[in-house]
mmCIF file of C-alpha atoms in Angstrom:
data_model
loop_
_atom_site.group_PDB
_atom_site.id
_atom_site.type_symbol
_atom_site.label_atom_id
_atom_site.label_comp_id
_atom_site.label_asym_id
_atom_site.label_seq_id
_atom_site.Cartn_x
_atom_site.Cartn_y
_atom_site.Cartn_z
ATOM 1 C CA MET A 52 0.000 0.000 0.000
ATOM 2 C CA SER A 53 1.430 3.397 -0.996
ATOM 3 C CA GLU A 54 2.140 5.953 1.708
ATOM 4 C CA LYS A 55 -0.475 8.674 2.015
ATOM 5 C CA ARG A 56 0.704 11.867 0.321
ATOM 6 C CA GLU A 57 1.188 14.826 2.659
ATOM 7 C CA ARG A 58 -1.184 17.670 1.939
ATOM 8 C CA THR A 59 -0.339 21.332 1.430
ATOM 9 C CA ILE A 60 -2.888 23.574 3.101
ATOM 10 C CA PHE A 61 -3.030 27.382 3.098
ATOM 11 C CA LEU A 62 -4.879 29.496 5.646
ATOM 12 C CA SER A 63 -5.266 32.900 4.055
ATOM 13 C CA ASP A 64 -6.038 35.888 6.278
ATOM 14 C CA CYS A 65 -6.863 39.417 5.108
ATOM 15 C CA GLN A 66 -4.858 41.961 7.085
ATOM 16 C CA SER A 67 -7.037 44.322 9.184
ATOM 17 C CA PHE A 68 -9.860 43.360 6.846
ATOM 18 C CA TYR A 69 -12.574 45.937 7.588
ATOM 19 C CA ALA A 70 -10.042 48.787 7.766
ATOM 20 C CA SER A 71 -8.315 47.551 4.600
ATOM 21 C CA VAL A 72 -11.608 47.507 2.695
ATOM 22 C CA GLU A 73 -12.320 51.079 3.801
ATOM 23 C CA LYS A 74 -8.872 52.161 2.594
ATOM 24 C CA ALA A 75 -9.347 50.346 -0.709
ATOM 25 C CA THR A 76 -12.707 52.101 -1.128
ATOM 26 C CA HIS A 77 -11.297 55.523 -0.180
ATOM 27 C CA PRO A 78 -7.744 55.795 -1.642
ATOM 28 C CA GLY A 79 -7.196 59.111 0.140
ATOM 29 C CA LEU A 80 -7.031 57.195 3.429
ATOM 30 C CA GLU A 81 -4.106 55.005 2.345
ATOM 31 C CA ASN A 82 -1.460 56.648 4.542
ATOM 32 C CA LEU A 83 -3.736 57.596 7.438
ATOM 33 C CA PRO A 84 -4.550 55.731 10.685
ATOM 34 C CA VAL A 85 -7.976 54.202 10.034
ATOM 35 C CA VAL A 86 -10.130 52.382 12.563
ATOM 36 C CA VAL A 87 -13.571 50.841 12.103
ATOM 37 C CA ALA A 88 -15.812 51.183 15.156
ATOM 38 C CA GLY A 89 -19.226 49.705 15.915
ATOM 39 C CA ASP A 90 -20.738 53.130 16.564
ATOM 40 C CA PRO A 91 -18.421 56.076 15.825
ATOM 41 C CA ALA A 92 -20.907 58.453 17.489
ATOM 42 C CA ARG A 93 -20.294 56.758 20.857
ATOM 43 C CA ARG A 94 -16.825 56.904 22.388
ATOM 44 C CA SER A 95 -17.803 53.743 24.252
ATOM 45 C CA GLY A 96 -18.122 51.890 20.941
ATOM 46 C CA ILE A 97 -15.753 49.001 20.226
ATOM 47 C CA ILE A 98 -12.915 48.925 17.678
ATOM 48 C CA LEU A 99 -13.762 46.247 15.099
ATOM 49 C CA ALA A 100 -10.599 46.728 13.040
ATOM 50 C CA ALA A 101 -7.536 48.962 13.012
ATOM 51 C CA CYS A 102 -5.063 49.410 10.176
ATOM 52 C CA PRO A 103 -1.337 48.810 10.833
ATOM 53 C CA ILE A 104 -0.697 52.556 11.115
ATOM 54 C CA ALA A 105 -3.258 52.852 13.918
ATOM 55 C CA LYS A 106 -1.952 49.681 15.562
ATOM 56 C CA SER A 107 1.537 51.173 15.654
ATOM 57 C CA SER A 108 0.123 53.749 18.097
ATOM 58 C CA GLY A 109 -1.172 51.014 20.390
ATOM 59 C CA VAL A 110 -4.719 50.711 19.053
ATOM 60 C CA SER A 111 -6.087 47.161 19.149
ATOM 61 C CA THR A 112 -9.202 45.267 18.116
ATOM 62 C CA ALA A 113 -11.972 45.109 20.770
ATOM 63 C CA GLN A 114 -10.600 48.234 22.465
ATOM 64 C CA ARG A 115 -13.068 50.946 23.419
ATOM 65 C CA LEU A 116 -13.104 53.805 20.917
ATOM 66 C CA GLY A 117 -12.410 56.403 23.601
ATOM 67 C CA GLU A 118 -9.255 54.574 24.677
ATOM 68 C CA ALA A 119 -8.146 54.188 21.056
ATOM 69 C CA LEU A 120 -8.527 57.911 20.395
ATOM 70 C CA GLN A 121 -6.406 58.712 23.434
ATOM 71 C CA LEU A 122 -3.627 56.591 21.949
ATOM 72 C CA CYS A 123 -4.133 57.822 18.391
ATOM 73 C CA PRO A 124 -5.942 61.213 18.437
ATOM 74 C CA ASN A 125 -5.688 61.648 14.647
ATOM 75 C CA ALA A 126 -7.335 58.307 13.856
ATOM 76 C CA ILE A 127 -9.942 58.359 11.099
ATOM 77 C CA VAL A 128 -13.004 56.601 12.523
ATOM 78 C CA MET A 129 -15.190 54.790 9.984
ATOM 79 C CA ARG A 130 -18.488 53.110 10.660
ATOM 80 C CA PRO A 131 -18.686 49.494 9.444
ATOM 81 C CA HIS A 132 -20.213 48.650 6.057
ATOM 82 C CA MET A 133 -20.985 44.958 6.423
ATOM 83 C CA GLN A 134 -22.478 44.353 2.977
ATOM 84 C CA ARG A 135 -19.357 45.846 1.405
ATOM 85 C CA TYR A 136 -17.141 43.530 3.474
ATOM 86 C CA ILE A 137 -19.227 40.511 2.506
ATOM 87 C CA ASP A 138 -18.996 41.426 -1.194
ATOM 88 C CA VAL A 139 -15.204 41.847 -1.010
ATOM 89 C CA SER A 140 -14.836 38.568 0.882
ATOM 90 C CA LEU A 141 -16.811 36.726 -1.800
ATOM 91 C CA ALA A 142 -14.710 38.329 -4.538
ATOM 92 C CA ILE A 143 -11.487 37.238 -2.814
ATOM 93 C CA THR A 144 -12.859 33.712 -2.454
ATOM 94 C CA ASP A 145 -13.483 33.691 -6.215
ATOM 95 C CA ILE A 146 -9.831 34.646 -6.777
ATOM 96 C CA TYR A 147 -8.702 31.699 -4.658
ATOM 97 C CA LYS A 148 -10.835 29.399 -6.790
ATOM 98 C CA GLU A 149 -8.618 30.308 -9.756
ATOM 99 C CA TYR A 150 -5.818 28.400 -8.003
ATOM 100 C CA THR A 151 -7.722 25.456 -6.473
ATOM 101 C CA ASP A 152 -11.286 24.218 -6.358
ATOM 102 C CA LEU A 153 -10.805 23.201 -2.709
ATOM 103 C CA VAL A 154 -11.579 26.472 -0.911
ATOM 104 C CA GLU A 155 -13.311 26.492 2.472
ATOM 105 C CA VAL A 156 -14.581 29.740 3.967
ATOM 106 C CA PHE A 157 -13.517 29.860 7.618
ATOM 107 C CA SER A 158 -14.665 33.404 8.422
ATOM 108 C CA ILE A 159 -15.349 36.642 6.571
ATOM 109 C CA ASP A 160 -11.602 37.293 6.279
ATOM 110 C CA GLU A 161 -10.125 33.773 6.389
ATOM 111 C CA GLN A 162 -10.225 30.854 3.963
ATOM 112 C CA PHE A 163 -8.577 27.448 3.849
ATOM 113 C CA LEU A 164 -7.124 26.347 0.501
ATOM 114 C CA ASP A 165 -5.954 22.819 -0.276
ATOM 115 C CA VAL A 166 -3.338 23.410 -2.970
ATOM 116 C CA SER A 167 -1.882 19.893 -2.915
ATOM 117 C CA GLY A 168 -2.934 19.313 -6.509
ATOM 118 C CA SER A 169 -2.153 22.848 -7.660
ATOM 119 C CA LEU A 170 1.606 22.886 -7.121
ATOM 120 C CA LYS A 171 2.337 20.635 -10.093
ATOM 121 C CA HIS A 172 -0.078 22.570 -12.299
ATOM 122 C CA PHE A 173 1.587 25.906 -11.489
ATOM 123 C CA ASN A 174 5.034 24.262 -11.347
ATOM 124 C CA CYS A 175 6.097 26.049 -8.191
ATOM 125 C CA SER A 176 6.715 25.660 -4.467
ATOM 126 C CA PRO A 177 4.002 26.382 -1.873
ATOM 127 C CA GLU A 178 5.747 29.645 -0.939
ATOM 128 C CA LYS A 179 5.861 30.847 -4.558
ATOM 129 C CA LEU A 180 2.198 29.956 -5.053
ATOM 130 C CA ALA A 181 1.342 31.924 -1.912
ATOM 131 C CA ILE A 182 3.212 34.924 -3.334
ATOM 132 C CA MET A 183 1.312 34.587 -6.628
ATOM 133 C CA ILE A 184 -2.010 34.626 -4.779
ATOM 134 C CA GLN A 185 -0.916 37.560 -2.607
ATOM 135 C CA LYS A 186 -0.053 39.594 -5.703
ATOM 136 C CA LYS A 187 -3.335 38.722 -7.441
ATOM 137 C CA VAL A 188 -5.462 39.755 -4.439
ATOM 138 C CA ALA A 189 -3.444 42.956 -3.970
ATOM 139 C CA ALA A 190 -3.762 43.883 -7.653
ATOM 140 C CA SER A 191 -7.462 43.026 -7.888
ATOM 141 C CA MET A 192 -8.771 44.142 -4.486
ATOM 142 C CA ASN A 193 -5.982 46.285 -2.975
ATOM 143 C CA ILE A 194 -6.055 43.994 0.081
ATOM 144 C CA ARG A 195 -2.962 42.435 1.669
ATOM 145 C CA ILE A 196 -3.251 38.798 2.683
ATOM 146 C CA ARG A 197 -1.084 36.700 4.982
ATOM 147 C CA VAL A 198 -0.698 32.973 4.308
ATOM 148 C CA GLY A 199 0.098 30.210 6.766
ATOM 149 C CA ILE A 200 1.234 26.958 5.146
ATOM 150 C CA GLY A 201 1.078 23.507 6.696
ATOM 151 C CA PRO A 202 0.219 19.844 6.094
ATOM 152 C CA THR A 203 -2.973 20.179 8.161
ATOM 153 C CA LYS A 204 -5.611 22.848 8.634
ATOM 154 C CA ILE A 205 -4.687 23.328 12.282
ATOM 155 C CA LEU A 206 -0.995 23.868 11.476
ATOM 156 C CA ALA A 207 -1.845 26.253 8.635
ATOM 157 C CA LYS A 208 -4.072 28.229 10.998
ATOM 158 C CA GLN A 209 -1.431 28.407 13.714
ATOM 159 C CA ALA A 210 1.215 29.306 11.129
ATOM 160 C CA THR A 211 -0.890 32.302 10.120
ATOM 161 C CA ASP A 212 -1.855 33.484 13.588
ATOM 162 C CA ASN A 213 1.527 33.133 15.258
ATOM 163 C CA PHE A 214 4.048 33.685 12.479
ATOM 164 C CA ALA A 215 2.786 34.857 9.058
ATOM 165 C CA LYS A 216 1.054 37.886 10.584
ATOM 166 C CA LYS A 217 4.413 38.963 12.029
ATOM 167 C CA ASN A 218 6.573 38.231 8.979
ATOM 168 C CA ALA A 219 7.494 41.026 6.598
ATOM 169 C CA ASN A 220 6.341 38.968 3.595
ATOM 170 C CA GLY A 221 3.227 37.650 5.354
ATOM 171 C CA ILE A 222 4.064 33.985 4.671
ATOM 172 C CA PHE A 223 5.167 31.205 7.008
ATOM 173 C CA THR A 224 5.442 27.431 6.665
ATOM 174 C CA LEU A 225 4.861 25.247 9.714
ATOM 175 C CA GLY A 226 5.623 21.626 8.843
ATOM 176 C CA LYS A 227 5.316 18.599 11.096
ATOM 177 C CA ASP A 228 9.064 18.707 11.761
ATOM 178 C CA ASP A 229 8.800 22.379 12.800
ATOM 179 C CA VAL A 230 6.173 21.942 15.506
ATOM 180 C CA GLU A 231 8.505 21.160 18.395
ATOM 181 C CA ARG A 232 10.937 23.962 17.527
ATOM 182 C CA GLU A 233 8.506 26.705 16.466
ATOM 183 C CA LEU A 234 5.140 26.013 18.098
ATOM 184 C CA TRP A 235 5.834 24.320 21.412
ATOM 185 C CA PRO A 236 7.839 27.168 23.017
ATOM 186 C CA LEU A 237 4.879 29.570 22.608
ATOM 187 C CA THR A 238 2.744 30.374 25.634
ATOM 188 C CA VAL A 239 -0.420 28.304 25.830
ATOM 189 C CA ASP A 240 -2.681 31.295 25.078
ATOM 190 C CA LYS A 241 -1.189 31.317 21.545
ATOM 191 C CA MET A 242 -2.701 27.901 20.796
ATOM 192 C CA TYR A 243 -5.753 27.897 18.552
ATOM 193 C CA GLY A 244 -8.955 27.411 20.531
ATOM 194 C CA VAL A 245 -7.505 28.598 23.846
ATOM 195 C CA GLY A 246 -9.088 31.760 25.222
ATOM 196 C CA SER A 247 -8.455 33.629 28.449
ATOM 197 C CA ARG A 248 -10.534 31.262 30.568
ATOM 198 C CA MET A 249 -8.905 28.087 29.234
ATOM 199 C CA THR A 250 -5.501 29.738 29.624
ATOM 200 C CA ARG A 251 -6.184 30.161 33.339
ATOM 201 C CA HIS A 252 -7.151 26.485 33.603
ATOM 202 C CA PHE A 253 -3.975 25.353 31.845
ATOM 203 C CA VAL A 254 -1.809 27.585 34.039
ATOM 204 C CA ALA A 255 -3.511 26.146 37.125
ATOM 205 C CA LEU A 256 -2.587 22.689 35.806
ATOM 206 C CA GLY A 257 1.036 23.781 35.426
ATOM 207 C CA MET A 258 0.869 23.959 31.625
ATOM 208 C CA THR A 259 2.096 27.365 30.523
ATOM 209 C CA THR A 260 3.323 26.536 27.003
ATOM 210 C CA ILE A 261 1.894 24.681 24.031
ATOM 211 C CA GLY A 262 4.702 22.170 24.474
ATOM 212 C CA HIS A 263 3.533 21.372 27.999
ATOM 213 C CA VAL A 264 0.141 20.359 26.593
ATOM 214 C CA ALA A 265 1.643 18.457 23.651
ATOM 215 C CA ARG A 266 4.094 16.450 25.754
ATOM 216 C CA THR A 267 1.500 15.455 28.347
ATOM 217 C CA PRO A 268 0.324 11.889 27.608
ATOM 218 C CA LEU A 269 -3.250 12.008 26.334
ATOM 219 C CA ALA A 270 -4.482 9.683 29.076
ATOM 220 C CA THR A 271 -2.931 11.959 31.700
ATOM 221 C CA LEU A 272 -4.441 15.081 30.147
ATOM 222 C CA LYS A 273 -7.874 13.455 30.109
ATOM 223 C CA GLN A 274 -7.467 12.538 33.761
ATOM 224 C CA LYS A 275 -6.554 16.136 34.655
ATOM 225 C CA PHE A 276 -9.491 17.493 32.643
ATOM 226 C CA ARG A 277 -11.919 15.081 34.308
ATOM 227 C CA ALA A 278 -10.764 16.237 37.733
ATOM 228 C CA ARG A 279 -11.264 19.867 36.735
ATOM 229 C CA PHE A 280 -14.240 19.827 34.344
ATOM 230 C CA GLY A 281 -15.985 16.496 34.911
ATOM 231 C CA LYS A 282 -16.041 13.156 33.128
ATOM 232 C CA GLN A 283 -17.657 14.640 30.022
ATOM 233 C CA SER A 284 -14.433 16.526 29.180
ATOM 234 C CA ASP A 285 -12.552 13.680 27.437
ATOM 235 C CA ILE A 286 -13.319 15.025 23.962
ATOM 236 C CA GLN A 287 -12.201 18.531 24.899
ATOM 237 C CA ALA A 288 -8.936 17.151 26.293
ATOM 238 C CA GLU A 289 -8.258 15.200 23.104
ATOM 239 C CA VAL A 290 -9.007 18.216 20.894
ATOM 240 C CA MET A 291 -6.546 20.332 22.886
ATOM 241 C CA TRP A 292 -3.887 17.617 22.791
ATOM 242 C CA ARG A 293 -4.253 17.104 19.036
ATOM 243 C CA THR A 294 -4.165 20.860 18.429
ATOM 244 C CA ALA A 295 -0.946 21.212 20.443
ATOM 245 C CA ASN A 296 0.616 18.415 18.379
ATOM 246 C CA GLY A 297 -0.665 19.772 15.061
ATOM 247 C CA LEU A 298 -2.753 16.659 14.380
ATOM 248 C CA ASP A 299 -5.789 17.210 12.171
ATOM 249 C CA ASP A 300 -7.239 14.883 9.542
ATOM 250 C CA SER A 301 -10.150 17.123 8.544
ATOM 251 C CA PRO A 302 -10.326 17.947 4.827
ATOM 252 C CA VAL A 303 -10.733 21.359 3.255
ATOM 253 C CA THR A 304 -14.444 21.281 2.498
ATOM 254 C CA PRO A 305 -16.007 23.699 -0.009
ATOM 255 C CA GLY A 306 -19.578 24.707 0.728
ATOM 256 C CA THR A 307 -19.199 24.278 4.484
ATOM 257 C CA PHE A 308 -21.991 26.775 5.100
ATOM 258 C CA ASP A 309 -24.311 25.235 2.516
ATOM 259 C CA VAL A 310 -25.354 22.315 4.727
ATOM 260 C CA MET A 311 -28.585 22.325 6.699
ATOM 261 C CA PRO A 312 -28.057 24.424 9.823
ATOM 262 C CA LYS A 313 -28.633 22.919 13.253
ATOM 263 C CA SER A 314 -30.093 26.161 14.557
ATOM 264 C CA ILE A 315 -31.070 29.703 13.589
ATOM 265 C CA GLY A 316 -30.463 32.436 16.106
ATOM 266 C CA HIS A 317 -30.088 36.151 16.696
ATOM 267 C CA GLY A 318 -28.811 38.049 19.703
ATOM 268 C CA MET A 319 -27.892 41.591 20.606
ATOM 269 C CA THR A 320 -26.189 43.768 23.158
ATOM 270 C CA LEU A 321 -28.744 46.361 24.210
ATOM 271 C CA PRO A 322 -27.875 50.067 23.833
ATOM 272 C CA ARG A 323 -28.562 50.504 27.556
ATOM 273 C CA ASP A 324 -29.584 48.338 30.475
ATOM 274 C CA TYR A 325 -33.263 47.381 30.209
ATOM 275 C CA ALA A 326 -34.680 47.411 33.726
ATOM 276 C CA THR A 327 -38.280 46.296 33.188
ATOM 277 C CA ALA A 328 -39.826 43.122 31.838
ATOM 278 C CA GLU A 329 -41.977 45.194 29.491
ATOM 279 C CA GLU A 330 -38.892 46.639 27.798
ATOM 280 C CA VAL A 331 -37.219 43.255 27.434
ATOM 281 C CA ASP A 332 -40.441 41.715 26.091
ATOM 282 C CA ILE A 333 -40.387 44.194 23.192
ATOM 283 C CA VAL A 334 -36.861 43.197 22.167
ATOM 284 C CA LEU A 335 -37.571 39.485 22.605
ATOM 285 C CA LEU A 336 -40.548 39.818 20.260
ATOM 286 C CA GLU A 337 -38.359 41.597 17.701
ATOM 287 C CA LEU A 338 -35.692 38.895 17.921
ATOM 288 C CA THR A 339 -38.342 36.191 17.623
ATOM 289 C CA GLU A 340 -39.654 37.952 14.511
ATOM 290 C CA GLU A 341 -36.152 37.910 13.004
ATOM 291 C CA VAL A 342 -35.385 34.257 13.663
ATOM 292 C CA CYS A 343 -38.821 33.086 12.525
ATOM 293 C CA ARG A 344 -38.574 35.116 9.332
ATOM 294 C CA ASP A 345 -35.157 33.556 8.676
ATOM 295 C CA ALA A 346 -36.584 30.098 9.309
ATOM 296 C CA ARG A 347 -39.480 30.706 6.931
ATOM 297 C CA ALA A 348 -37.117 32.030 4.239
ATOM 298 C CA LYS A 349 -35.042 28.848 4.499
ATOM 299 C CA GLY A 350 -38.064 26.535 4.643
ATOM 300 C CA PHE A 351 -37.623 25.339 8.233
ATOM 301 C CA THR A 352 -39.825 24.921 11.263
ATOM 302 C CA SER A 353 -38.519 24.572 14.799
ATOM 303 C CA GLY A 354 -39.273 22.150 17.609
ATOM 304 C CA THR A 355 -37.280 23.866 20.361
ATOM 305 C CA VAL A 356 -36.506 27.453 21.304
ATOM 306 C CA HIS A 357 -33.545 28.691 23.342
ATOM 307 C CA VAL A 358 -33.359 32.023 25.187
ATOM 308 C CA PHE A 359 -30.143 33.649 26.415
ATOM 309 C CA CYS A 360 -30.075 36.558 28.861
ATOM 310 C CA MET A 361 -27.129 38.362 30.471
ATOM 311 C CA CYS A 362 -27.754 40.875 33.231
ATOM 312 C CA SER A 363 -25.619 43.708 34.600
ATOM 313 C CA PRO A 364 -23.197 44.550 36.085
ATOM 314 C CA TYR A 365 -20.770 44.112 33.186
ATOM 315 C CA ASP A 366 -17.819 43.009 35.324
ATOM 316 C CA ALA A 367 -19.838 40.398 37.235
ATOM 317 C CA PRO A 368 -22.708 39.397 34.950
ATOM 318 C CA THR A 369 -25.515 37.028 35.848
ATOM 319 C CA GLY A 370 -28.271 35.578 33.735
ATOM 320 C CA PHE A 371 -29.479 32.345 32.202
ATOM 321 C CA SER A 372 -29.441 30.171 29.108
ATOM 322 C CA GLN A 373 -32.521 27.961 28.848
ATOM 323 C CA GLN A 374 -34.484 26.130 26.189
ATOM 324 C CA ARG A 375 -37.777 24.301 25.960
ATOM 325 C CA LYS A 376 -39.582 22.051 23.550
ATOM 326 C CA MET A 377 -42.566 23.638 21.854
ATOM 327 C CA PRO A 378 -45.920 21.835 21.592
ATOM 328 C CA LEU A 379 -45.658 21.653 17.783
ATOM 329 C CA CYS A 380 -42.958 22.440 15.242
ATOM 330 C CA THR A 381 -43.582 25.957 13.964
ATOM 331 C CA ASN A 382 -42.011 29.056 12.444
ATOM 332 C CA ASN A 383 -44.870 31.385 13.341
ATOM 333 C CA THR A 384 -43.646 34.386 15.290
ATOM 334 C CA LEU A 385 -46.422 34.610 17.867
ATOM 335 C CA LYS A 386 -46.408 30.887 18.607
ATOM 336 C CA VAL A 387 -42.664 30.878 19.184
ATOM 337 C CA TYR A 388 -42.856 34.108 21.180
ATOM 338 C CA ARG A 389 -45.215 32.525 23.698
ATOM 339 C CA SER A 390 -42.468 30.061 24.589
ATOM 340 C CA VAL A 391 -39.753 32.736 24.494
ATOM 341 C CA ARG A 392 -41.663 34.994 26.870
ATOM 342 C CA GLU A 393 -42.442 32.127 29.221
ATOM 343 C CA ILE A 394 -38.764 31.112 29.394
ATOM 344 C CA PHE A 395 -37.680 34.677 30.131
ATOM 345 C CA HIS A 396 -40.233 35.391 32.848
ATOM 346 C CA ARG A 397 -39.607 32.045 34.516
ATOM 347 C CA ASN A 398 -35.809 32.503 34.704
ATOM 348 C CA TRP A 399 -35.124 36.256 34.898
ATOM 349 C CA ASN A 400 -33.614 37.370 38.213
ATOM 350 C CA GLY A 401 -34.989 40.910 37.977
ATOM 351 C CA LEU A 402 -31.620 42.618 37.408
ATOM 352 C CA PRO A 403 -31.170 45.054 34.480
ATOM 353 C CA VAL A 404 -30.652 43.198 31.199
ATOM 354 C CA ARG A 405 -27.624 43.888 28.974
ATOM 355 C CA LYS A 406 -27.732 41.083 26.342
ATOM 356 C CA VAL A 407 -30.478 38.819 24.988
ATOM 357 C CA GLY A 408 -30.695 36.162 22.313
ATOM 358 C CA VAL A 409 -33.258 33.822 20.750
ATOM 359 C CA THR A 410 -32.342 30.619 18.887
ATOM 360 C CA LEU A 411 -34.522 28.071 17.108
ATOM 361 C CA GLY A 412 -33.378 24.448 17.274
ATOM 362 C CA SER A 413 -34.587 20.983 16.222
ATOM 363 C CA LEU A 414 -35.111 22.303 12.694
ATOM 364 C CA ALA A 415 -37.285 20.365 10.267
ATOM 365 C CA ASP A 416 -38.467 20.743 6.682
ATOM 366 C CA GLU A 417 -41.442 23.103 6.607
ATOM 367 C CA GLU A 418 -43.241 20.834 4.161
ATOM 368 C CA VAL A 419 -43.220 18.002 6.704
ATOM 369 C CA THR A 420 -45.310 19.649 9.399
ATOM 370 C CA GLN A 421 -47.343 18.108 12.193
ATOM 371 C CA LEU A 422 -50.958 19.214 11.883
ATOM 372 C CA ASP A 423 -52.686 21.261 14.570
ATOM 373 C CA LEU A 424 -56.182 19.926 15.215
ATOM 374 C CA PHE A 425 -57.366 23.284 16.544
ATOM 375 C CA GLU A 426 -55.945 25.684 13.956
ATOM 376 C CA ASP A 427 -55.652 25.926 10.184
ATOM 377 C CA VAL A 428 -51.873 25.847 9.725
ATOM 378 C CA THR A 429 -52.220 26.698 6.023
ATOM 379 C CA LYS A 430 -53.905 30.039 6.720
ATOM 380 C CA VAL A 431 -51.301 30.998 9.312
ATOM 381 C CA ARG A 432 -48.512 30.107 6.894
ATOM 382 C CA GLU A 433 -50.085 32.055 4.026
ATOM 383 C CA LEU A 434 -50.408 35.162 6.200
ATOM 384 C CA ASP A 435 -46.763 34.882 7.240
ATOM 385 C CA ARG A 436 -45.725 34.572 3.591
ATOM 386 C CA VAL A 437 -47.681 37.679 2.601
ATOM 387 C CA VAL A 438 -46.063 39.696 5.388
ATOM 388 C CA ASP A 439 -42.598 38.340 4.517
ATOM 389 C CA GLY A 440 -43.166 39.152 0.848
ATOM 390 C CA ILE A 441 -43.986 42.774 1.645
ATOM 391 C CA LYS A 442 -40.869 43.077 3.819
ATOM 392 C CA ASP A 443 -38.685 41.445 1.178
ATOM 393 C CA ARG A 444 -39.893 43.900 -1.440
ATOM 394 C CA PHE A 445 -40.123 47.140 0.523
ATOM 395 C CA GLY A 446 -37.789 46.561 3.473
ATOM 396 C CA SER A 447 -38.129 44.967 6.889
ATOM 397 C CA THR A 448 -39.721 48.111 8.350
ATOM 398 C CA ALA A 449 -42.472 48.301 5.717
ATOM 399 C CA LEU A 450 -44.655 46.465 8.230
ATOM 400 C CA ILE A 451 -43.716 46.804 11.867
ATOM 401 C CA ARG A 452 -45.362 46.015 15.180
ATOM 402 C CA ALA A 453 -46.546 49.037 17.173
ATOM 403 C CA SER A 454 -44.476 47.904 20.158
ATOM 404 C CA SER A 455 -41.308 48.411 18.108
ATOM 405 C CA LEU A 456 -42.064 52.137 17.901
ATOM 406 C CA MET A 457 -41.812 52.449 21.662
ATOM 407 C CA LYS A 458 -38.613 53.688 23.327
ATOM 408 C CA ALA A 459 -37.334 50.157 23.954
ATOM 409 C CA GLY A 460 -37.875 49.051 20.357
ATOM 410 C CA LEU A 461 -34.783 48.412 18.236
ATOM 411 C CA ALA A 462 -36.246 46.952 15.033
ATOM 412 C CA VAL A 463 -36.038 50.194 13.041
ATOM 413 C CA ASP A 464 -32.384 50.725 13.989
ATOM 414 C CA ARG A 465 -31.424 47.088 13.303
ATOM 415 C CA ALA A 466 -33.149 47.125 9.905
ATOM 416 C CA GLY A 467 -30.223 49.039 8.431
ATOM 417 C CA LYS A 468 -27.606 46.683 9.820
ATOM 418 C CA ILE A 469 -26.079 43.255 9.190
ATOM 419 C CA GLY A 470 -25.007 41.298 12.239
ATOM 420 C CA GLY A 471 -25.605 44.362 14.396
ATOM 421 C CA HIS A 472 -23.402 46.584 12.188
ATOM 422 C CA TYR A 473 -24.240 49.034 9.418
ATOM 423 C CA ARG A 474 -24.569 47.684 5.916
#
């Protein structure tokens, strides 16, 4: 049996993507410090992206706008244009498809490329192919990309995050033989999938570097995780161990987001703390309207609904995350809202609310619907379709519930946004 051929995987990342798109759209900003903020009118808004010039002054992603402006007073603050970023991302993905048909979208500014079969066609090394793609994206979109190269997706990702982003040419190769020398000395927070909370757990276990995790026998790591997180943590321990060792058999899969979703959800951070149930009810109804409209557009009904709520204060939040099974599968807003409202009122602790979310689960094909003996499902569905059709044609605020016009309502403001940000 022939030995399995080692793959060549790229993880391409667009540098300071939102800020780079704004600069590409407005050439006069090329040599200026540009930041993109969630709400430029509020100094408490969050930095979504900062160009390298702004970063050189100490500005960082997720920093509060007021803090960023103290560090870089001459920063040009742009509001986000999400539809523009989506369009540019799709165009860049199309460029990648000129070099390989195995392109997997990982995020709006990151894509995996399996170029194993492309190297012979282009008669070049992985590094030279990466340079070719960099030049094509720069010439076509005026966007700089960084490329991590590895035999697995996880090594390509870690090559990008930890090395390519810091290299002058934006390219770095992390092979299996390089893991111990290059990856293992890094602090454990540099490992993919390890956030601040998991970092604290690893440090408490005496594992401060990626190498500490990698060199720990898997059985021992599972034992330590069980003692700390419970017996259900075996899978998490193995994922961390494999990540530290660069082990990953998963293929680059085009159309990852084309499969049937497991859930449909929307959430939001409220513009202020909502102190009364009446205020929160208005937003929950609006969120329910959004998720049900999405479900109807995709031809799904839902059997379960999940409600998330986070209460103030910000530095010591409380709240709940609960779901319940609905009597019948449905995508009707008012039917789902009954369950949403019941979950909220049963679990809310009475403290001011900062974040809320509604998610539909147990999705099923709308055409395979359990009948309701006491209601004509067809009439309800037809009415929903008429309302959705009007909104699709004239905008989501063409028809709006009266409650959304009250002070707590956010539907009108959110109508002009994608993912909570301006189009």
